[in-house]
Structures are given as C-alpha cells and as structure tokens.
PDB file of C-alpha atoms and ligand atoms in Angstrom:
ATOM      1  CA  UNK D 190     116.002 121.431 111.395  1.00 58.00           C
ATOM      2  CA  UNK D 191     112.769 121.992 109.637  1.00 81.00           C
ATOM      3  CA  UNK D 192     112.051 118.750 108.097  1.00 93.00           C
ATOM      4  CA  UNK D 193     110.549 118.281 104.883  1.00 97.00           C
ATOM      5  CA  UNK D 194     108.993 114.783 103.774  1.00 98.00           C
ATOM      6  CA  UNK D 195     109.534 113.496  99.914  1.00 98.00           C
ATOM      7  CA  UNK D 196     106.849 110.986  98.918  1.00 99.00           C
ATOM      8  CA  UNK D 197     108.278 108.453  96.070  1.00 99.00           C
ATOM      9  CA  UNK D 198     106.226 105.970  94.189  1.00 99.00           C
ATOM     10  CA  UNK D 199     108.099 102.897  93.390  1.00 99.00           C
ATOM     11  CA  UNK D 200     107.461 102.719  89.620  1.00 98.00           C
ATOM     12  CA  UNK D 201     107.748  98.582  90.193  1.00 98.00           C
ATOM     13  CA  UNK D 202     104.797  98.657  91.631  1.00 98.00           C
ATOM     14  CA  UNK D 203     102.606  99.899  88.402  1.00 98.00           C
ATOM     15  CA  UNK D 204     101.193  98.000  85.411  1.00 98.00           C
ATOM     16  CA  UNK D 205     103.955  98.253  83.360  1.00 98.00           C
ATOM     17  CA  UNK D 206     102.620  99.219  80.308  1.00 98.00           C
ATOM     18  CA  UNK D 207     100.882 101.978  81.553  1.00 98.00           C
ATOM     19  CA  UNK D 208     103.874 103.508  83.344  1.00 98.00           C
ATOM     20  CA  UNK D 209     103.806 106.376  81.665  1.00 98.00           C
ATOM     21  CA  UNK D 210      99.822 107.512  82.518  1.00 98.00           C
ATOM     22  CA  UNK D 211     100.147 106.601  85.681  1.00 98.00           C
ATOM     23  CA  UNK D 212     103.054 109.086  86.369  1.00 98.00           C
ATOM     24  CA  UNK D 213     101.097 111.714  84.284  1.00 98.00           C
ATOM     25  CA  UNK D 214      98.264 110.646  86.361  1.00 98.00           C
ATOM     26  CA  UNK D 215      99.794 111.415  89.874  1.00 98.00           C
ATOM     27  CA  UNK D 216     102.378 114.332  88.980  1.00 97.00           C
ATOM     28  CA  UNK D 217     101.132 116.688  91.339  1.00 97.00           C
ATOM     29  CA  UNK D 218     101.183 114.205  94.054  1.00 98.00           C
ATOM     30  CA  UNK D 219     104.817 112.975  94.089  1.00 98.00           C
ATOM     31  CA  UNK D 220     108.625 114.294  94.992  1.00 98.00           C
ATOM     32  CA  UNK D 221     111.010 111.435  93.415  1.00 99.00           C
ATOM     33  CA  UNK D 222     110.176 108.525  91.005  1.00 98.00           C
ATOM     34  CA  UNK D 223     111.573 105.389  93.114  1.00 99.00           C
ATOM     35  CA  UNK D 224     113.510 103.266  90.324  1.00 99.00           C
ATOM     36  CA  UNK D 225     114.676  99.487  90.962  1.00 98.00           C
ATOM     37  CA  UNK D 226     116.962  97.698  89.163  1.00 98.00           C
ATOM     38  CA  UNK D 227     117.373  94.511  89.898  1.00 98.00           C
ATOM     39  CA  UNK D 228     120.134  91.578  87.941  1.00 98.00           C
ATOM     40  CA  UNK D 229     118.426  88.633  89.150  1.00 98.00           C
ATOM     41  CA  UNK D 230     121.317  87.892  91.079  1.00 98.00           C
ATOM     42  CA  UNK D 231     122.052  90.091  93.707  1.00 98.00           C
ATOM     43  CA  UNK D 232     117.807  89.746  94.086  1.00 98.00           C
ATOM     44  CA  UNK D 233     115.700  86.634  92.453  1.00 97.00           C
ATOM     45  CA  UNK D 234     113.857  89.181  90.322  1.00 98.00           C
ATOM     46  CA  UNK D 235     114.452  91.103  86.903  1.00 98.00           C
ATOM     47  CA  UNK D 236     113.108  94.948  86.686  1.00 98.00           C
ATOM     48  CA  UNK D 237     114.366  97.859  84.423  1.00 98.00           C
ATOM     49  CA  UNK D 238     117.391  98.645  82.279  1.00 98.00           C
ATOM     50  CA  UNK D 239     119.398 102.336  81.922  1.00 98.00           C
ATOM     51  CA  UNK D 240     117.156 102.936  79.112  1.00 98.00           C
ATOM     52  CA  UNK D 241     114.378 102.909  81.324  1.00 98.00           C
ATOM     53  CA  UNK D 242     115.535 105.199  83.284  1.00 98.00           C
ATOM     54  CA  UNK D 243     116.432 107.598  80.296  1.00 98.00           C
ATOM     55  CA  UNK D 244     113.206 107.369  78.632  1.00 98.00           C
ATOM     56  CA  UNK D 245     111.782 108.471  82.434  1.00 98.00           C
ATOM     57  CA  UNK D 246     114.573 111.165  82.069  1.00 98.00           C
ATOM     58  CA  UNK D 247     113.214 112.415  78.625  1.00 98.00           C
ATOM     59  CA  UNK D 248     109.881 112.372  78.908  1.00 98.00           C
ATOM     60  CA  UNK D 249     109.363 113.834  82.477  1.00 98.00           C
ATOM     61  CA  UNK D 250     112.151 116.545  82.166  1.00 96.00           C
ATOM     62  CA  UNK D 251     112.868 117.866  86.159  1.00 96.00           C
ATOM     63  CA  UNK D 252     111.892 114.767  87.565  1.00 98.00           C
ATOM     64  CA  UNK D 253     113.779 113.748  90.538  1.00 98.00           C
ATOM     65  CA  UNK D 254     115.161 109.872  89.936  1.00 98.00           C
ATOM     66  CA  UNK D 255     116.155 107.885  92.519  1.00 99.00           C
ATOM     67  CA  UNK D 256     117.541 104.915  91.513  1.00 99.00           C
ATOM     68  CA  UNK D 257     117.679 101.730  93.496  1.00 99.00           C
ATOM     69  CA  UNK D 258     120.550  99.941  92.547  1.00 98.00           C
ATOM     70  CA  UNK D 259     120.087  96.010  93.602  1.00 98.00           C
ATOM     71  CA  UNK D 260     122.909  94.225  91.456  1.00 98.00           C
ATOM     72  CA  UNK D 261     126.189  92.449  92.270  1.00 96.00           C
ATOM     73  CA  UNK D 262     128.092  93.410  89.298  1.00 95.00           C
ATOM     74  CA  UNK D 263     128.817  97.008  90.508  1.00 96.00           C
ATOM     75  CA  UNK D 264     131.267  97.471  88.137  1.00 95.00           C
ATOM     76  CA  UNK D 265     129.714  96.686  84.980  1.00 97.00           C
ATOM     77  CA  UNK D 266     126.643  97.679  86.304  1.00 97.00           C
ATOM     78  CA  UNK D 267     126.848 101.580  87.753  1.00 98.00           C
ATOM     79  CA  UNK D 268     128.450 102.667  85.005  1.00 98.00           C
ATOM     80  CA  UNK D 269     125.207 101.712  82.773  1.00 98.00           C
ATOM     81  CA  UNK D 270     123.429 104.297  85.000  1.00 98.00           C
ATOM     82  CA  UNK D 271     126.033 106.894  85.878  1.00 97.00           C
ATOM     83  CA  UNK D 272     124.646 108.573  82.188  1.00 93.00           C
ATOM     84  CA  UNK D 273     120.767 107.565  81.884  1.00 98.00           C
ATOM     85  CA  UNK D 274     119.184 110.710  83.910  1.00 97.00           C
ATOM     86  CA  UNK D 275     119.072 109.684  87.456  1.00 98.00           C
ATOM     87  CA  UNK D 276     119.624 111.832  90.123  1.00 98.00           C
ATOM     88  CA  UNK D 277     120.960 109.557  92.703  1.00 99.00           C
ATOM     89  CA  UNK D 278     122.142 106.405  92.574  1.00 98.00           C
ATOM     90  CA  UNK D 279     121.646 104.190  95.913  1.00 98.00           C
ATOM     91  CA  UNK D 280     123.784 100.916  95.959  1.00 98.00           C
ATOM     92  CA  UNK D 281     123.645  98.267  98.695  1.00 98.00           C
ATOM     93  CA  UNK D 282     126.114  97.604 100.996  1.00 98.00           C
ATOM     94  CA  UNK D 283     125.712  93.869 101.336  1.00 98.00           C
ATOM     95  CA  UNK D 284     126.791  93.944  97.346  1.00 94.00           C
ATOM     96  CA  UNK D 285     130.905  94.527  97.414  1.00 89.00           C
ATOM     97  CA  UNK D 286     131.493  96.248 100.585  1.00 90.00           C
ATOM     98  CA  UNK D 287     135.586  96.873  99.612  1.00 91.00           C
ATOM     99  CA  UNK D 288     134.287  98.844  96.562  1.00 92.00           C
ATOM    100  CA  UNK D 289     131.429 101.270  98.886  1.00 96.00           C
ATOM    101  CA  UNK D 290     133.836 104.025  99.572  1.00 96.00           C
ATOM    102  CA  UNK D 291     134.897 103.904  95.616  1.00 97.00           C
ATOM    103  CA  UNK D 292     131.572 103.644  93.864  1.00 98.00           C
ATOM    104  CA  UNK D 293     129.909 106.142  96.316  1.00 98.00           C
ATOM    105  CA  UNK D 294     132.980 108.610  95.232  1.00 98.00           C
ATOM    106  CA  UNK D 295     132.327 107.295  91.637  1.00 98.00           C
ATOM    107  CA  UNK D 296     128.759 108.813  91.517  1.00 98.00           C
ATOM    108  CA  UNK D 297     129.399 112.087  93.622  1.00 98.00           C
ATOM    109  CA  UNK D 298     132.319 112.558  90.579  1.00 98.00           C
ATOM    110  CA  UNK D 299     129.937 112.250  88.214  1.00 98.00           C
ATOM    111  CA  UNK D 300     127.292 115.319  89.840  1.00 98.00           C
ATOM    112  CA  UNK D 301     125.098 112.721  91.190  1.00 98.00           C
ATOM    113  CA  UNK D 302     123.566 112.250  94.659  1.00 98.00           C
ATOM    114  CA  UNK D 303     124.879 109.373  95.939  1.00 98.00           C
ATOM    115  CA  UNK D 304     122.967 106.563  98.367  1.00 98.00           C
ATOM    116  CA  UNK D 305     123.871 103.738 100.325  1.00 98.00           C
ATOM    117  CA  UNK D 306     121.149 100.970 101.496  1.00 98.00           C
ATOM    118  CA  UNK D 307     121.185  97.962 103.648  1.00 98.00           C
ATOM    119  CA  UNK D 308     119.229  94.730 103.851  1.00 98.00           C
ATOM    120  CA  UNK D 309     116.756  94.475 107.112  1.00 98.00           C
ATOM    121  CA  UNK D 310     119.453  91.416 108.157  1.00 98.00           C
ATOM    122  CA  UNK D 311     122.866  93.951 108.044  1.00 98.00           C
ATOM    123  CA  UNK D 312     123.435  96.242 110.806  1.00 98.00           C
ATOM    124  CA  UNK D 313     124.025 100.084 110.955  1.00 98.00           C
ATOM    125  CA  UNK D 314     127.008  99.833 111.959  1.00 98.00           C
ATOM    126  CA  UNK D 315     128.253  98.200 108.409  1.00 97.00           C
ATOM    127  CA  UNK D 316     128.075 101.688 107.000  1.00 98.00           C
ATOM    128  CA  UNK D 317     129.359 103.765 109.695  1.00 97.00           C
ATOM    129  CA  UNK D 318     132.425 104.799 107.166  1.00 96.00           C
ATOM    130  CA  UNK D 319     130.708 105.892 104.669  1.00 98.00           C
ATOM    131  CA  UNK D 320     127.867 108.078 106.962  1.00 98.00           C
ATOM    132  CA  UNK D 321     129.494 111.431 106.440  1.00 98.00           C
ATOM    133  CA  UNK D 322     129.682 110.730 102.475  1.00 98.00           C
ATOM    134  CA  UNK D 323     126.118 109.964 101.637  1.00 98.00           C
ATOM    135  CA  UNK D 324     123.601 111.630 100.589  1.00 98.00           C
ATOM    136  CA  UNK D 325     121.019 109.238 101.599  1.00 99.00           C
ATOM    137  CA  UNK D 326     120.604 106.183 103.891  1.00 99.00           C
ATOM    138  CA  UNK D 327     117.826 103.924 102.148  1.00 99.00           C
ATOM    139  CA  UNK D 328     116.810 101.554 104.582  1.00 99.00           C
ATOM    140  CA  UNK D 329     115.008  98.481 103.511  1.00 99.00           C
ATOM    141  CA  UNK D 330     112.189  97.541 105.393  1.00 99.00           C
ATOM    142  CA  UNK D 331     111.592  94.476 103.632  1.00 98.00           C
ATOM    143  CA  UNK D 332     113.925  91.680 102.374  1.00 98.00           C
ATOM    144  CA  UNK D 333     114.483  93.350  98.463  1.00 98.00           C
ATOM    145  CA  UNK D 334     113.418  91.911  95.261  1.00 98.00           C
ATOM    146  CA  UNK D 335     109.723  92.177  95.053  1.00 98.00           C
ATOM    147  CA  UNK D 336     106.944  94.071  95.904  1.00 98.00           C
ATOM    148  CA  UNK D 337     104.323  93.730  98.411  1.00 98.00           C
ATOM    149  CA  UNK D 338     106.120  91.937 100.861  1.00 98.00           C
ATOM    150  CA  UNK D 339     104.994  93.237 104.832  1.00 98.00           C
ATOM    151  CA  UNK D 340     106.179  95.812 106.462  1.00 98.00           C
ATOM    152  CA  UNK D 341     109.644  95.037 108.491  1.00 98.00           C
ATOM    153  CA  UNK D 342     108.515  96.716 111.806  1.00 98.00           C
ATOM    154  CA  UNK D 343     112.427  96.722 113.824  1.00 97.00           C
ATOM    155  CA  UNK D 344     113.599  98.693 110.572  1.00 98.00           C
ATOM    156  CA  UNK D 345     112.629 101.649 112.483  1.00 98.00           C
ATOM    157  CA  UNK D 346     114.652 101.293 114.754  1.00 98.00           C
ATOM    158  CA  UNK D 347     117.825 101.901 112.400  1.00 98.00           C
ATOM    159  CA  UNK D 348     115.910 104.422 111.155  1.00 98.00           C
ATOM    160  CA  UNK D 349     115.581 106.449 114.777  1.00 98.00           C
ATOM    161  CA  UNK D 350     119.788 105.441 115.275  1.00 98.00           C
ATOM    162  CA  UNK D 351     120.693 107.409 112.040  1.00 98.00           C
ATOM    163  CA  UNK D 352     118.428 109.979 112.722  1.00 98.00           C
ATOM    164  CA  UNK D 353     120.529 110.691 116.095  1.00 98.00           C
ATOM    165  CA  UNK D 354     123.916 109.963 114.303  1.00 98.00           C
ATOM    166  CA  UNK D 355     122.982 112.776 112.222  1.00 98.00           C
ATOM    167  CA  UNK D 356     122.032 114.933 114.820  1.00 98.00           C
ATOM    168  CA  UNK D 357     124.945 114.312 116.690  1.00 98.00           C
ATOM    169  CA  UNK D 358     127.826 114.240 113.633  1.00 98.00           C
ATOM    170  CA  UNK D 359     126.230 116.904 112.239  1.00 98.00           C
ATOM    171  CA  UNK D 360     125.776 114.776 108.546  1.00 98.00           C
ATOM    172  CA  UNK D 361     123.684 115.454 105.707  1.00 98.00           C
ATOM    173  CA  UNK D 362     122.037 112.560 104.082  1.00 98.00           C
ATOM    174  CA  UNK D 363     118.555 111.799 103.828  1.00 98.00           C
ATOM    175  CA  UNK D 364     116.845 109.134 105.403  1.00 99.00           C
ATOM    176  CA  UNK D 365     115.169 106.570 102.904  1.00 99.00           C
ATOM    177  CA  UNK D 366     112.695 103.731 103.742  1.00 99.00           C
ATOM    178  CA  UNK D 367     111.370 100.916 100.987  1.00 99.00           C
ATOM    179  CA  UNK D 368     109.426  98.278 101.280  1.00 98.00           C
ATOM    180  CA  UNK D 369     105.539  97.576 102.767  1.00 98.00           C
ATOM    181  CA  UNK D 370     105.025 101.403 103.427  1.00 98.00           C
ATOM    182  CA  UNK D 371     101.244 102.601 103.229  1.00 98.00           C
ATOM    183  CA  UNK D 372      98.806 105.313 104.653  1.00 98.00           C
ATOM    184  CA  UNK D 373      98.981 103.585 107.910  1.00 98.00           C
ATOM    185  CA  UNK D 374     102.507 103.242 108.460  1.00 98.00           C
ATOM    186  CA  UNK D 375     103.959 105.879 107.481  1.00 98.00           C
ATOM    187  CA  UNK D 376     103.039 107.756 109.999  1.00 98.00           C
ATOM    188  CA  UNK D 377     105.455 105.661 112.704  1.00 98.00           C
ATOM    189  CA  UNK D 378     108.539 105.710 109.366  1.00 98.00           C
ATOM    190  CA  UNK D 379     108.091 109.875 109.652  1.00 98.00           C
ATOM    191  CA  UNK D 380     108.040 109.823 113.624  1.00 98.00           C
ATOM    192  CA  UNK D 381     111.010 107.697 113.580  1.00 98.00           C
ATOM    193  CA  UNK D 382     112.729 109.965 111.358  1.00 98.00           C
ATOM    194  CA  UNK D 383     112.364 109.102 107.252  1.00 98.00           C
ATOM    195  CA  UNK D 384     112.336 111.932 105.292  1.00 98.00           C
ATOM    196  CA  UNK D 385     112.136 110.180 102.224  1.00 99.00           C
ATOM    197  CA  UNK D 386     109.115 107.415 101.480  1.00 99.00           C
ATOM    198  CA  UNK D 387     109.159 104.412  98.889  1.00 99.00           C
ATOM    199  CA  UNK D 388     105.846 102.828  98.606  1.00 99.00           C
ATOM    200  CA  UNK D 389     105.098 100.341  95.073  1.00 98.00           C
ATOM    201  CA  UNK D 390     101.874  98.534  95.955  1.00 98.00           C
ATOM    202  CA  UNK D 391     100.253 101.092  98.058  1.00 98.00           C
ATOM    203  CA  UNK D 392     100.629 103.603  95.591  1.00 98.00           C
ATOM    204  CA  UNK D 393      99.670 101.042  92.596  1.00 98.00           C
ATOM    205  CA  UNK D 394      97.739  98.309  93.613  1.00 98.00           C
ATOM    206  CA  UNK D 395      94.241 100.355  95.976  1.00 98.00           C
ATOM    207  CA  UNK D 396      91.543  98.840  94.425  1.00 97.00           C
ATOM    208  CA  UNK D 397      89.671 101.994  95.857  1.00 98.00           C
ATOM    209  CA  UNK D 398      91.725 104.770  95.053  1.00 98.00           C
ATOM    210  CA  UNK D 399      94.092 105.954  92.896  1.00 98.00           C
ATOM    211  CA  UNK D 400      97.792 106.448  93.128  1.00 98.00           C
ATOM    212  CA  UNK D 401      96.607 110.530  93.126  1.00 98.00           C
ATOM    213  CA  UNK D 402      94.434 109.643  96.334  1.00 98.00           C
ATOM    214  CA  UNK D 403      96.993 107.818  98.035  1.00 98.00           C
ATOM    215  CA  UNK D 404      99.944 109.583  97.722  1.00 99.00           C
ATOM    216  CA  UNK D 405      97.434 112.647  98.942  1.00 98.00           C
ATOM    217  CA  UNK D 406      96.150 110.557 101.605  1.00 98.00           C
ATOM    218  CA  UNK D 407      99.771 109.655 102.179  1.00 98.00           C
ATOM    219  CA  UNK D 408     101.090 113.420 102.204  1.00 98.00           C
ATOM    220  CA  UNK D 409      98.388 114.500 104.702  1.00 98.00           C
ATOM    221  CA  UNK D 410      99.692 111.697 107.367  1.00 98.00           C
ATOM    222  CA  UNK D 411     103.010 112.428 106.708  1.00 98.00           C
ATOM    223  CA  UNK D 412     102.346 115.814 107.782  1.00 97.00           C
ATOM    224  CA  UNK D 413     100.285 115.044 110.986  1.00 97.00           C
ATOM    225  CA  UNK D 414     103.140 113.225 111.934  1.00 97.00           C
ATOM    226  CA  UNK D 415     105.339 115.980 111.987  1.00 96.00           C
ATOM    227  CA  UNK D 416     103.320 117.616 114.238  1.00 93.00           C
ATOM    228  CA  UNK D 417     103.076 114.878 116.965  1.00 79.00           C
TER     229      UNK D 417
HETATM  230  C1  DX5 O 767     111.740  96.010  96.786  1.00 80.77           C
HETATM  231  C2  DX5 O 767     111.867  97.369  96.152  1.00 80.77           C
HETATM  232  C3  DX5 O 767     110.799  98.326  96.493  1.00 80.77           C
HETATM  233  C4  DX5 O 767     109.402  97.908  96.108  1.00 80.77           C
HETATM  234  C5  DX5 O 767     108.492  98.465  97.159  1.00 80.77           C
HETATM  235  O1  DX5 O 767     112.911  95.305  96.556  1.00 80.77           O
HETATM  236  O2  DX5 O 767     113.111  97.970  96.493  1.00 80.77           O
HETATM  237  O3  DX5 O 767     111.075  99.634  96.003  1.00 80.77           O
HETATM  238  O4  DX5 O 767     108.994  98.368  94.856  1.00 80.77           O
HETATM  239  O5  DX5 O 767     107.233  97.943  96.979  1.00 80.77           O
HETATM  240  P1  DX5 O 767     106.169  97.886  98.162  1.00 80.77           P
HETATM  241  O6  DX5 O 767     105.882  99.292  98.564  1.00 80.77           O
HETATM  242  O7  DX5 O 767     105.009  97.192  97.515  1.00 80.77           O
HETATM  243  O8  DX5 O 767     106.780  97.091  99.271  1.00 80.77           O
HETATM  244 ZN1   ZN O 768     113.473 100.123  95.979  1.00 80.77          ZN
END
C-alpha cells in the first residue's frame, strides 16, 4: 500500500483569537484541521462548540475537519455535530462503550467518516469490534484534555499492532496519533505506522518558527521516514 501521511494542526493549540490568520497563514502546509471538543467532564477542560466548527466549515470551504469528540454525553452531544461541517467525527471508547457500535453507525448514516479513539490507559483490544467499521483509529498519546502534555512513548506500540491488524484483516481505517507530536517525533509515529498526525503546541507555540515552517519541517520528516 502506498502510504500517504496527513499532517493536522490541532486548532487548540493557537491563540484563539487569531484562529482564523493562523489557518490562512499555514493553508498550504496542512491536510485536516484537528478539532477538540471537550464538556469538562469526560476531560477537566472546556474547548469549542458546533458553531465553531461551522464557522471553520464556512469560511474555509473544502477543508477537511476532523473532529475530536471528548464528551460523556454522547447522546446529546454527537448530534450537535452530526450537522456543523465536519468530516469525521472521532468519539472515545472509554466514553459509553454499549453505545460505540451505535454512534459509529450513527455518523457513517449521516455521510460522515467515522473515528474511534482510546485513552493511553485502555487497551487495543477494547475496540477490536468495531476495527472493521472505522474509518480511523485515533490513538492518544497523551492523557486528553490539554495541550502540551509529553509525548506517551508505549503509544506506539498500539500504533505498530493496528497497523498489522490492518494488514492482516484487510481493514480500512486510518491510523491517528494526538498528543506531544513534534518535528522530532514524528518520525518514530510514521515508522510505526500513523498516517494521520495531530500536533497543537508544536504547530502553535515555536517561538522560532511559524506554524508554516513547522508543519514544512514536519512534512519533510514525515517523508524521510517513509523511506527508512
Ligand atoms: C489533547 C488534544 C490534542 C491537543 C494536542 O486532549 O486531543 O489534540 O490539542 O496538543 P499537543 O500537540 O500540544 O499535545
Ligand atoms: Zn485531539
């Protein structure tokens, strides 16, 4: 399979009211616009509404947006976001596993991409079921809820065991990592097998560079690491 590597900024990781510049500002450089939503529940922190993610929607038309569901009121909650202009919804596994199968199904219904993700404390083997429905696997490579928290090194090795499940079931999602990902890194997340790459305050927060730079610094790595 001739992989391809998508580089998405987490937009939690930019000065929020300049959102929209930096986006402009980087919009050759990026694949998805990572989007977390957060109930201050599920995770101690508060982030963006679905009006967020339709303004996104309007005002950067084609825009791929990955949404980051991390909320325990699934119910009440993906329905809010099953109409605002993402393209896939990810929800977490750890949040009502009886109702994975069902709300996965719920967002393919609605022409979505569908994603499941798991906390670096929950097992791979918690989602085996649902492995031939997803679109993506987002594993979390940090605990969620804020930004630049470091790097969860063993989450690579989930990554390399659903790379081989794929390979071996013959499935289709993507695999997603999030959390602590920069230049360095991401080198080892695409030799273990991520095809798609979160990163908030590597992106956001370089003193140096800018989130153009990085994500090109980012992109080059990504694609030495194919190689190796
Ligand atoms: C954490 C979020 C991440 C976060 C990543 O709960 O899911 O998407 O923005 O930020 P960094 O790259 O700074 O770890
Ligand atoms: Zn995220």
């Amino acid at each position: 399979m001739n992989r391809k590597i998508y580089l998405a900024p987490s937009i939690l990781g930019a000065n929020p009211l300049k959102i929209y510049d930096e986006i402009i500002s980087m919009q050759n450089n990026f694949d998805w616009l990572h989007l977390d939503i957060m109930d201050g529940h599920f995770v101690r922190n508060l982030s963006f509404g679905p009006d967020f993610a339709r303004a996104l929607n309007k005002n950067f038309p084609g825009a791929f947006i990955d949404v980051h569901l991390m909320v325990d009121e699934l119910k009440i909650i993906l329905p809010l976001f099953i109409n605002s202009g993402a393209s896939l919804i990810t929800i977490h596994a750890e949040t009502e596993p009886q109702l994975l199968h069902a709300a996965l199904s719920e967002i393919k219904n609605a022409g979505l991409k569908c994603g499941v993700s798991i906390c670096p404390a929950t097992p791979v083997e918690n989602i085996s079921e649902v492995l031939e429905l997803a679109d993506l696997i987002l594993i979390m490579s940090v605990t969620p809820g804020f930004g630049g928290q470091k790097f969860i090194k063993s989450s690579l090795e989930k990554v390399n065991k659903l790379f081989s499940i794929r390979a071996v079931k013959n499935y289709n999602y993507l695999i997603e990592i999030d959390g602590g990902i920069n230049e360095s890194n991401i080198i080892d997340a695409v030799k273990s097998g991520c095809d798609v790459i979160v990163a908030g305050s590597a992106v956001f927060n370089d003193k140096n560079k800018t989130p153009a730079q990085v994500l090109i610094n980012m992109r080059k790595n990504s694609e030495e690491a194919l190689k190796i």
